[in-house]
Amino acid sequence: MTETTQMRTPPPGEGAASRSPEYRLAVRALSGLREDLFNDAFAYRPLPRMATDGPLIRHLPARVRPRAARIPYAVVGALALLCFFGGSTTGGVSDGLLSLLAGLLCAVPVLATMVRPVGAFWLSMAATPVLAVVGGEWGDWPWGPGAFMCHVSVLAIVAIRTRPRTAAWMWALTALYGFLSEALFGGPYAGNSAPLLVLTAIVLLLISVWHIRRDARQQVTAEQTVTAHERSRRTLLEERTTIARELHDVVAHHMSVVAIQAEAAPYRVANPPEELERAFATIRENAVAALTELRRVLGVVRAEDYEAPDAPQPTLADLDTLLANVREAGLAVDKAVTGAVRELPPGVELSAYRIVQEALSNSLRHAPGATARVEVSYVLGGLGLRVVNTAIPPNTLVKPSPGAGHGVTGMRERVSMLNGEMTAGPTDDGGYEVAVFLPVVAQTEGDA
């Protein structure tokens, strides 16, 4: 009997997946090195200007801020000039052309960080052995004075412009170059890679901490923005729900009147036609169906802890009671009514009362000790409201209470529901004013 052994070819990717965790970690590390320092190493990435709304620049005069935005370019230029002098005045450089060449080799990588940051790192690495040969100062191996200054500046600038992982790779390659240079070509000369590595490690660590702190601040700011947006939406929905609950009684009352009148109308006419009786019956059925659907809608928007009010909804006739309660709470307020007082639609009356109530509540919370005035204007085509309070007296002992702005949101929702207009904001004397116009469609004799 012959035994046959079959060899199975693993599918692509299965062999890599079965490798050890160390192998996969090394592969990911090399992939990160290739992505950070080799892929598009000389890509054009211009240095952006400094933001003019920063904590320091915002305090400068407006005409100086555009110039202050170019501070990063000035800093890089100053570092490049410093490196140029450091390279050109090296003790081993005596010839004028060699001195100029050494200065340029130190300055060009620093200037390159403004347009090609990763490429500037490779330029600095390539310039280091050339500077050692040109300078001829083998006592400082492998980093001459100019190369030392140039490489520290390049590492710092590139680390600021990239991310902490890129800074770590640059430091690792710098350490590898320094140790190999000292081991292979150092000879009797003392190497200075250790001081450079310690200095750059501290600098890169501080920059990395700055990166992490900035990213964390940006993330917190983004989360706070989303939270504020969601809170605003929730507040808006709560205000709309409250308005829907309050207006339920008003709408239900009108629909009940329609149903009752449609049922009683045929009995008010002697021998009514059959078509008229069917029409009134249809009206009553539709009114009852609308009432049923209205109760269902209210059940959807009603909160679990909501309790239907026992008393009828307030109207503008109840303003005097409201003002009396506000005066007892400590706010001096007076009322002025202009125009011919008339009965308005219940929805307008309720919304007007709630707007005045909320505006006076805001005055109590945010302007303790101030005085307020309520103006109600019955004008052609609508109702005007104006609630204004004075500034907080300087000698008051009560501190204003902070608010989230929900009251203004509720007022705006009520005005928007009635297709009205509203303005709210501080006055010239330091007070606050709420002005509202609620349109009212005039009813004709037939409508009445």
Short mmCIF file of N, CA and C in Angstrom, two decimals, residues 77-228:
data_model
loop_
_atom_site.label_atom_id
_atom_site.label_comp_id
_atom_site.label_asym_id
_atom_site.label_seq_id
_atom_site.Cartn_x
_atom_site.Cartn_y
_atom_site.Cartn_z
N GLY A 77 13.44 81.44 9.85
CA GLY A 77 14.52 82.20 9.22
C GLY A 77 15.62 82.56 10.20
N ALA A 78 15.24 82.91 11.43
CA ALA A 78 16.25 83.23 12.43
C ALA A 78 17.10 82.00 12.78
N LEU A 79 16.46 80.85 12.90
CA LEU A 79 17.21 79.61 13.18
C LEU A 79 18.15 79.27 12.03
N ALA A 80 17.67 79.45 10.79
CA ALA A 80 18.53 79.17 9.64
C ALA A 80 19.74 80.11 9.62
N LEU A 81 19.53 81.39 9.94
CA LEU A 81 20.64 82.33 9.98
C LEU A 81 21.64 81.96 11.08
N LEU A 82 21.12 81.52 12.21
CA LEU A 82 22.00 81.11 13.31
C LEU A 82 22.82 79.88 12.92
N CYS A 83 22.17 78.94 12.26
CA CYS A 83 22.89 77.74 11.81
C CYS A 83 23.92 78.09 10.73
N PHE A 84 23.60 79.07 9.89
CA PHE A 84 24.55 79.49 8.86
C PHE A 84 25.84 80.02 9.50
N PHE A 85 25.68 80.88 10.49
CA PHE A 85 26.87 81.40 11.17
C PHE A 85 27.60 80.30 11.94
N GLY A 86 26.84 79.37 12.51
CA GLY A 86 27.48 78.27 13.22
C GLY A 86 28.31 77.39 12.31
N GLY A 87 27.81 77.15 11.10
CA GLY A 87 28.56 76.32 10.17
C GLY A 87 29.71 77.04 9.50
N SER A 88 29.55 78.31 9.21
CA SER A 88 30.59 79.05 8.49
C SER A 88 31.74 79.47 9.38
N THR A 89 31.55 79.49 10.67
CA THR A 89 32.63 79.91 11.57
C THR A 89 33.27 78.75 12.29
N THR A 90 33.08 77.53 11.76
CA THR A 90 33.71 76.36 12.37
C THR A 90 35.23 76.51 12.28
N GLY A 91 35.89 76.12 13.33
CA GLY A 91 37.34 76.34 13.41
C GLY A 91 38.13 75.67 12.31
N GLY A 92 37.68 74.55 11.79
CA GLY A 92 38.43 73.84 10.76
C GLY A 92 38.26 74.41 9.38
N VAL A 93 37.32 75.35 9.21
CA VAL A 93 37.07 75.93 7.89
C VAL A 93 37.86 77.23 7.77
N SER A 94 38.82 77.23 6.82
CA SER A 94 39.65 78.43 6.63
C SER A 94 39.39 79.10 5.30
N ASP A 95 39.09 78.32 4.27
CA ASP A 95 38.83 78.88 2.95
C ASP A 95 37.46 79.56 2.93
N GLY A 96 37.39 80.70 2.19
CA GLY A 96 36.14 81.44 2.15
C GLY A 96 35.02 80.66 1.50
N LEU A 97 35.31 79.98 0.35
CA LEU A 97 34.27 79.21 -0.33
C LEU A 97 33.82 78.03 0.51
N LEU A 98 34.76 77.36 1.18
CA LEU A 98 34.37 76.24 2.03
C LEU A 98 33.55 76.72 3.22
N SER A 99 33.91 77.89 3.73
CA SER A 99 33.13 78.45 4.84
C SER A 99 31.71 78.76 4.40
N LEU A 100 31.57 79.35 3.20
CA LEU A 100 30.23 79.63 2.69
C LEU A 100 29.45 78.34 2.44
N LEU A 101 30.14 77.32 1.90
CA LEU A 101 29.49 76.04 1.64
C LEU A 101 29.02 75.39 2.95
N ALA A 102 29.86 75.44 3.98
CA ALA A 102 29.48 74.85 5.26
C ALA A 102 28.28 75.59 5.85
N GLY A 103 28.25 76.91 5.73
CA GLY A 103 27.11 77.66 6.24
C GLY A 103 25.83 77.33 5.51
N LEU A 104 25.93 77.19 4.18
CA LEU A 104 24.74 76.85 3.41
C LEU A 104 24.25 75.44 3.73
N LEU A 105 25.19 74.51 3.92
CA LEU A 105 24.78 73.14 4.27
C LEU A 105 24.04 73.10 5.60
N CYS A 106 24.34 74.02 6.48
CA CYS A 106 23.63 74.08 7.77
C CYS A 106 22.31 74.82 7.67
N ALA A 107 22.23 75.82 6.80
CA ALA A 107 21.03 76.65 6.75
C ALA A 107 19.94 76.09 5.84
N VAL A 108 20.33 75.44 4.73
CA VAL A 108 19.34 74.97 3.75
C VAL A 108 18.37 73.96 4.37
N PRO A 109 18.80 72.94 5.13
CA PRO A 109 17.82 72.02 5.72
C PRO A 109 16.82 72.72 6.63
N VAL A 110 17.29 73.73 7.37
CA VAL A 110 16.36 74.44 8.25
C VAL A 110 15.33 75.20 7.43
N LEU A 111 15.77 75.87 6.36
CA LEU A 111 14.82 76.58 5.50
C LEU A 111 13.87 75.62 4.80
N ALA A 112 14.35 74.41 4.48
CA ALA A 112 13.51 73.44 3.79
C ALA A 112 12.34 72.96 4.65
N THR A 113 12.44 73.11 5.97
CA THR A 113 11.32 72.70 6.82
C THR A 113 10.06 73.51 6.56
N MET A 114 10.18 74.67 5.92
CA MET A 114 9.00 75.48 5.65
C MET A 114 8.19 74.96 4.47
N VAL A 115 8.79 74.14 3.61
CA VAL A 115 8.07 73.65 2.43
C VAL A 115 8.07 72.13 2.33
N ARG A 116 9.14 71.47 2.75
CA ARG A 116 9.22 70.01 2.66
C ARG A 116 9.81 69.49 3.98
N PRO A 117 8.97 69.36 5.02
CA PRO A 117 9.50 69.06 6.35
C PRO A 117 10.23 67.73 6.45
N VAL A 118 9.64 66.64 5.93
CA VAL A 118 10.30 65.33 6.03
C VAL A 118 11.55 65.31 5.17
N GLY A 119 11.49 65.92 4.00
CA GLY A 119 12.68 66.00 3.17
C GLY A 119 13.79 66.78 3.83
N ALA A 120 13.43 67.79 4.64
CA ALA A 120 14.44 68.56 5.36
C ALA A 120 15.21 67.69 6.35
N PHE A 121 14.55 66.70 6.95
CA PHE A 121 15.25 65.79 7.85
C PHE A 121 16.31 64.99 7.09
N TRP A 122 15.95 64.49 5.92
CA TRP A 122 16.93 63.72 5.14
C TRP A 122 18.07 64.62 4.65
N LEU A 123 17.75 65.88 4.31
CA LEU A 123 18.81 66.80 3.92
C LEU A 123 19.78 67.04 5.08
N SER A 124 19.24 67.16 6.28
CA SER A 124 20.11 67.36 7.44
C SER A 124 20.98 66.14 7.70
N MET A 125 20.39 64.94 7.55
CA MET A 125 21.18 63.72 7.73
C MET A 125 22.28 63.62 6.69
N ALA A 126 21.96 63.99 5.44
CA ALA A 126 22.97 63.91 4.37
C ALA A 126 24.04 64.97 4.53
N ALA A 127 23.66 66.13 5.07
CA ALA A 127 24.64 67.21 5.21
C ALA A 127 25.62 66.97 6.34
N THR A 128 25.27 66.13 7.31
CA THR A 128 26.13 65.94 8.49
C THR A 128 27.50 65.37 8.13
N PRO A 129 27.62 64.24 7.38
CA PRO A 129 28.97 63.75 7.03
C PRO A 129 29.72 64.70 6.11
N VAL A 130 28.98 65.40 5.22
CA VAL A 130 29.65 66.36 4.34
C VAL A 130 30.25 67.49 5.16
N LEU A 131 29.54 67.97 6.16
CA LEU A 131 30.07 69.02 7.03
C LEU A 131 31.28 68.54 7.82
N ALA A 132 31.27 67.25 8.21
CA ALA A 132 32.42 66.72 8.94
C ALA A 132 33.67 66.72 8.07
N VAL A 133 33.50 66.41 6.79
CA VAL A 133 34.65 66.40 5.87
C VAL A 133 35.09 67.82 5.54
N VAL A 134 34.08 68.71 5.26
CA VAL A 134 34.42 70.07 4.89
C VAL A 134 35.03 70.82 6.06
N GLY A 135 34.47 70.64 7.25
CA GLY A 135 34.97 71.34 8.41
C GLY A 135 36.32 70.84 8.88
N GLY A 136 36.50 69.53 8.79
CA GLY A 136 37.78 68.97 9.17
C GLY A 136 38.02 68.96 10.66
N GLU A 137 36.99 69.19 11.47
CA GLU A 137 37.15 69.18 12.93
C GLU A 137 36.76 67.80 13.44
N TRP A 138 37.70 66.91 13.48
CA TRP A 138 37.39 65.54 13.88
C TRP A 138 37.24 65.41 15.39
N GLY A 139 37.51 66.46 16.12
CA GLY A 139 37.30 66.38 17.56
C GLY A 139 35.83 66.31 17.92
N ASP A 140 34.98 66.92 17.08
CA ASP A 140 33.53 66.85 17.29
C ASP A 140 32.95 65.88 16.26
N TRP A 141 32.96 64.64 16.59
CA TRP A 141 32.47 63.61 15.65
C TRP A 141 31.26 62.90 16.24
N PRO A 142 30.23 62.68 15.43
CA PRO A 142 30.08 63.04 14.02
C PRO A 142 29.33 64.36 13.82
N TRP A 143 29.04 65.08 14.92
CA TRP A 143 28.24 66.30 14.81
C TRP A 143 29.11 67.51 15.11
N GLY A 144 29.50 68.23 14.05
CA GLY A 144 30.20 69.49 14.26
C GLY A 144 29.25 70.53 14.82
N PRO A 145 29.76 71.69 15.20
CA PRO A 145 28.89 72.72 15.79
C PRO A 145 27.73 73.12 14.87
N GLY A 146 28.03 73.34 13.59
CA GLY A 146 26.95 73.70 12.67
C GLY A 146 25.97 72.57 12.45
N ALA A 147 26.48 71.35 12.28
CA ALA A 147 25.60 70.20 12.08
C ALA A 147 24.75 69.94 13.32
N PHE A 148 25.35 70.14 14.49
CA PHE A 148 24.62 69.95 15.74
C PHE A 148 23.42 70.90 15.81
N MET A 149 23.69 72.18 15.58
CA MET A 149 22.62 73.18 15.63
C MET A 149 21.57 72.93 14.55
N CYS A 150 22.04 72.58 13.35
CA CYS A 150 21.12 72.34 12.24
C CYS A 150 20.19 71.17 12.53
N HIS A 151 20.75 70.06 13.00
CA HIS A 151 19.94 68.87 13.18
C HIS A 151 18.95 69.04 14.33
N VAL A 152 19.36 69.67 15.41
CA VAL A 152 18.42 69.92 16.52
C VAL A 152 17.27 70.81 16.05
N SER A 153 17.58 71.86 15.28
CA SER A 153 16.53 72.75 14.79
C SER A 153 15.58 72.02 13.85
N VAL A 154 16.14 71.20 12.94
CA VAL A 154 15.30 70.48 11.99
C VAL A 154 14.39 69.50 12.72
N LEU A 155 14.94 68.73 13.66
CA LEU A 155 14.12 67.78 14.40
C LEU A 155 12.98 68.49 15.13
N ALA A 156 13.28 69.61 15.75
CA ALA A 156 12.24 70.32 16.50
C ALA A 156 11.14 70.85 15.57
N ILE A 157 11.52 71.46 14.45
CA ILE A 157 10.52 72.04 13.54
C ILE A 157 9.68 70.95 12.89
N VAL A 158 10.34 69.88 12.43
CA VAL A 158 9.60 68.79 11.79
C VAL A 158 8.68 68.11 12.78
N ALA A 159 9.11 67.95 14.02
CA ALA A 159 8.25 67.33 15.03
C ALA A 159 7.01 68.19 15.29
N ILE A 160 7.18 69.51 15.28
CA ILE A 160 6.02 70.39 15.47
C ILE A 160 5.06 70.27 14.30
N ARG A 161 5.59 70.10 13.09
CA ARG A 161 4.75 70.08 11.90
C ARG A 161 4.15 68.71 11.61
N THR A 162 4.67 67.65 12.21
CA THR A 162 4.16 66.31 11.93
C THR A 162 3.46 65.76 13.18
N ARG A 163 3.76 64.52 13.53
CA ARG A 163 3.11 63.91 14.68
C ARG A 163 4.15 63.21 15.54
N PRO A 164 3.80 62.80 16.77
CA PRO A 164 4.79 62.20 17.66
C PRO A 164 5.45 60.95 17.09
N ARG A 165 4.72 60.13 16.33
CA ARG A 165 5.34 58.92 15.79
C ARG A 165 6.46 59.26 14.81
N THR A 166 6.25 60.27 14.00
CA THR A 166 7.30 60.70 13.07
C THR A 166 8.52 61.21 13.84
N ALA A 167 8.28 61.96 14.91
CA ALA A 167 9.40 62.44 15.73
C ALA A 167 10.18 61.28 16.33
N ALA A 168 9.48 60.23 16.75
CA ALA A 168 10.17 59.06 17.33
C ALA A 168 11.04 58.36 16.28
N TRP A 169 10.54 58.24 15.06
CA TRP A 169 11.34 57.61 14.01
C TRP A 169 12.56 58.46 13.67
N MET A 170 12.41 59.76 13.60
CA MET A 170 13.55 60.62 13.30
C MET A 170 14.62 60.49 14.39
N TRP A 171 14.20 60.46 15.64
CA TRP A 171 15.16 60.33 16.73
C TRP A 171 15.86 58.97 16.67
N ALA A 172 15.11 57.91 16.34
CA ALA A 172 15.71 56.58 16.27
C ALA A 172 16.75 56.51 15.14
N LEU A 173 16.44 57.07 13.97
CA LEU A 173 17.40 57.05 12.87
C LEU A 173 18.61 57.92 13.20
N THR A 174 18.39 59.03 13.90
CA THR A 174 19.53 59.86 14.32
C THR A 174 20.45 59.09 15.27
N ALA A 175 19.84 58.37 16.21
CA ALA A 175 20.64 57.56 17.15
C ALA A 175 21.41 56.47 16.42
N LEU A 176 20.74 55.82 15.45
CA LEU A 176 21.41 54.76 14.70
C LEU A 176 22.60 55.31 13.91
N TYR A 177 22.40 56.45 13.26
CA TYR A 177 23.50 57.06 12.51
C TYR A 177 24.65 57.45 13.44
N GLY A 178 24.31 58.06 14.57
CA GLY A 178 25.35 58.50 15.49
C GLY A 178 26.17 57.34 16.03
N PHE A 179 25.55 56.27 16.46
CA PHE A 179 26.28 55.14 17.03
C PHE A 179 27.11 54.42 15.96
N LEU A 180 26.55 54.27 14.75
CA LEU A 180 27.32 53.63 13.69
C LEU A 180 28.51 54.49 13.29
N SER A 181 28.33 55.80 13.22
CA SER A 181 29.45 56.68 12.85
C SER A 181 30.55 56.62 13.90
N GLU A 182 30.18 56.62 15.16
CA GLU A 182 31.20 56.57 16.21
C GLU A 182 31.89 55.21 16.24
N ALA A 183 31.13 54.14 16.00
CA ALA A 183 31.73 52.81 16.06
C ALA A 183 32.64 52.53 14.88
N LEU A 184 32.25 53.02 13.69
CA LEU A 184 33.01 52.67 12.48
C LEU A 184 34.09 53.70 12.14
N PHE A 185 33.82 54.98 12.37
CA PHE A 185 34.75 56.02 11.92
C PHE A 185 35.23 56.94 13.04
N GLY A 186 34.82 56.66 14.25
CA GLY A 186 35.20 57.55 15.34
C GLY A 186 36.68 57.50 15.65
N GLY A 187 37.23 56.32 15.69
CA GLY A 187 38.65 56.17 15.99
C GLY A 187 38.97 56.71 17.37
N PRO A 188 40.05 57.48 17.49
CA PRO A 188 40.44 58.00 18.81
C PRO A 188 39.66 59.23 19.26
N TYR A 189 38.76 59.73 18.41
CA TYR A 189 38.06 60.96 18.74
C TYR A 189 36.83 60.67 19.59
N ALA A 190 36.55 61.56 20.48
CA ALA A 190 35.39 61.39 21.35
C ALA A 190 34.12 61.75 20.58
N GLY A 191 33.13 60.87 20.63
CA GLY A 191 31.87 61.13 19.94
C GLY A 191 30.96 62.04 20.77
N ASN A 192 30.13 62.79 20.08
CA ASN A 192 29.19 63.70 20.76
C ASN A 192 27.74 63.37 20.41
N SER A 193 27.48 62.10 20.05
CA SER A 193 26.09 61.71 19.76
C SER A 193 25.23 61.69 21.02
N ALA A 194 25.82 61.29 22.14
CA ALA A 194 25.03 61.19 23.37
C ALA A 194 24.44 62.54 23.79
N PRO A 195 25.22 63.64 23.83
CA PRO A 195 24.59 64.93 24.18
C PRO A 195 23.49 65.34 23.21
N LEU A 196 23.72 65.09 21.92
CA LEU A 196 22.69 65.45 20.96
C LEU A 196 21.42 64.63 21.18
N LEU A 197 21.56 63.34 21.44
CA LEU A 197 20.39 62.49 21.62
C LEU A 197 19.63 62.85 22.89
N VAL A 198 20.35 63.20 23.94
CA VAL A 198 19.67 63.60 25.18
C VAL A 198 18.91 64.90 24.96
N LEU A 199 19.57 65.87 24.32
CA LEU A 199 18.92 67.16 24.08
C LEU A 199 17.69 67.01 23.19
N THR A 200 17.85 66.28 22.08
CA THR A 200 16.71 66.12 21.16
C THR A 200 15.61 65.28 21.78
N ALA A 201 15.95 64.32 22.65
CA ALA A 201 14.91 63.53 23.31
C ALA A 201 14.04 64.41 24.19
N ILE A 202 14.68 65.32 24.92
CA ILE A 202 13.91 66.24 25.77
C ILE A 202 13.03 67.16 24.93
N VAL A 203 13.63 67.70 23.86
CA VAL A 203 12.86 68.61 23.00
C VAL A 203 11.68 67.90 22.35
N LEU A 204 11.93 66.71 21.79
CA LEU A 204 10.87 65.97 21.12
C LEU A 204 9.80 65.50 22.11
N LEU A 205 10.22 65.18 23.33
CA LEU A 205 9.23 64.78 24.34
C LEU A 205 8.30 65.93 24.67
N LEU A 206 8.86 67.12 24.85
CA LEU A 206 8.03 68.28 25.13
C LEU A 206 7.08 68.58 23.97
N ILE A 207 7.58 68.46 22.75
CA ILE A 207 6.73 68.72 21.57
C ILE A 207 5.63 67.66 21.48
N SER A 208 5.97 66.41 21.78
CA SER A 208 4.95 65.35 21.73
C SER A 208 3.86 65.58 22.77
N VAL A 209 4.27 66.01 23.95
CA VAL A 209 3.27 66.32 24.98
C VAL A 209 2.38 67.46 24.52
N TRP A 210 2.98 68.46 23.87
CA TRP A 210 2.18 69.56 23.33
C TRP A 210 1.19 69.07 22.28
N HIS A 211 1.64 68.15 21.39
CA HIS A 211 0.75 67.58 20.38
C HIS A 211 -0.42 66.85 21.04
N ILE A 212 -0.12 66.02 22.02
CA ILE A 212 -1.16 65.24 22.67
C ILE A 212 -2.16 66.15 23.38
N ARG A 213 -1.65 67.17 24.05
CA ARG A 213 -2.53 68.11 24.74
C ARG A 213 -3.40 68.88 23.76
N ARG A 214 -2.82 69.29 22.64
CA ARG A 214 -3.61 70.03 21.64
C ARG A 214 -4.69 69.14 21.04
N ASP A 215 -4.33 67.89 20.70
CA ASP A 215 -5.33 66.98 20.14
C ASP A 215 -6.45 66.69 21.14
N ALA A 216 -6.06 66.53 22.41
CA ALA A 216 -7.09 66.29 23.43
C ALA A 216 -8.01 67.49 23.58
N ARG A 217 -7.43 68.70 23.52
CA ARG A 217 -8.26 69.90 23.61
C ARG A 217 -9.20 70.01 22.42
N GLN A 218 -8.71 69.70 21.23
CA GLN A 218 -9.57 69.75 20.05
C GLN A 218 -10.69 68.72 20.13
N GLN A 219 -10.37 67.54 20.64
CA GLN A 219 -11.40 66.51 20.78
C GLN A 219 -12.45 66.93 21.80
N VAL A 220 -12.00 67.49 22.92
CA VAL A 220 -12.95 67.96 23.92
C VAL A 220 -13.82 69.08 23.36
N THR A 221 -13.21 69.98 22.61
CA THR A 221 -13.98 71.07 22.00
C THR A 221 -15.02 70.54 21.03
N ALA A 222 -14.62 69.55 20.22
CA ALA A 222 -15.57 68.95 19.29
C ALA A 222 -16.72 68.26 20.03
N GLU A 223 -16.38 67.53 21.09
CA GLU A 223 -17.42 66.86 21.87
C GLU A 223 -18.34 67.87 22.55
N GLN A 224 -17.78 68.97 23.05
CA GLN A 224 -18.60 69.99 23.67
C GLN A 224 -19.52 70.65 22.65
N THR A 225 -19.02 70.83 21.42
CA THR A 225 -19.86 71.41 20.37
C THR A 225 -21.03 70.49 20.04
N VAL A 226 -20.73 69.19 19.91
CA VAL A 226 -21.80 68.22 19.62
C VAL A 226 -22.79 68.17 20.78
N THR A 227 -22.27 68.19 22.01
CA THR A 227 -23.16 68.15 23.18
C THR A 227 -24.04 69.38 23.23
N ALA A 228 -23.46 70.55 22.96
CA ALA A 228 -24.26 71.78 22.97
C ALA A 228 -25.32 71.75 21.88
#
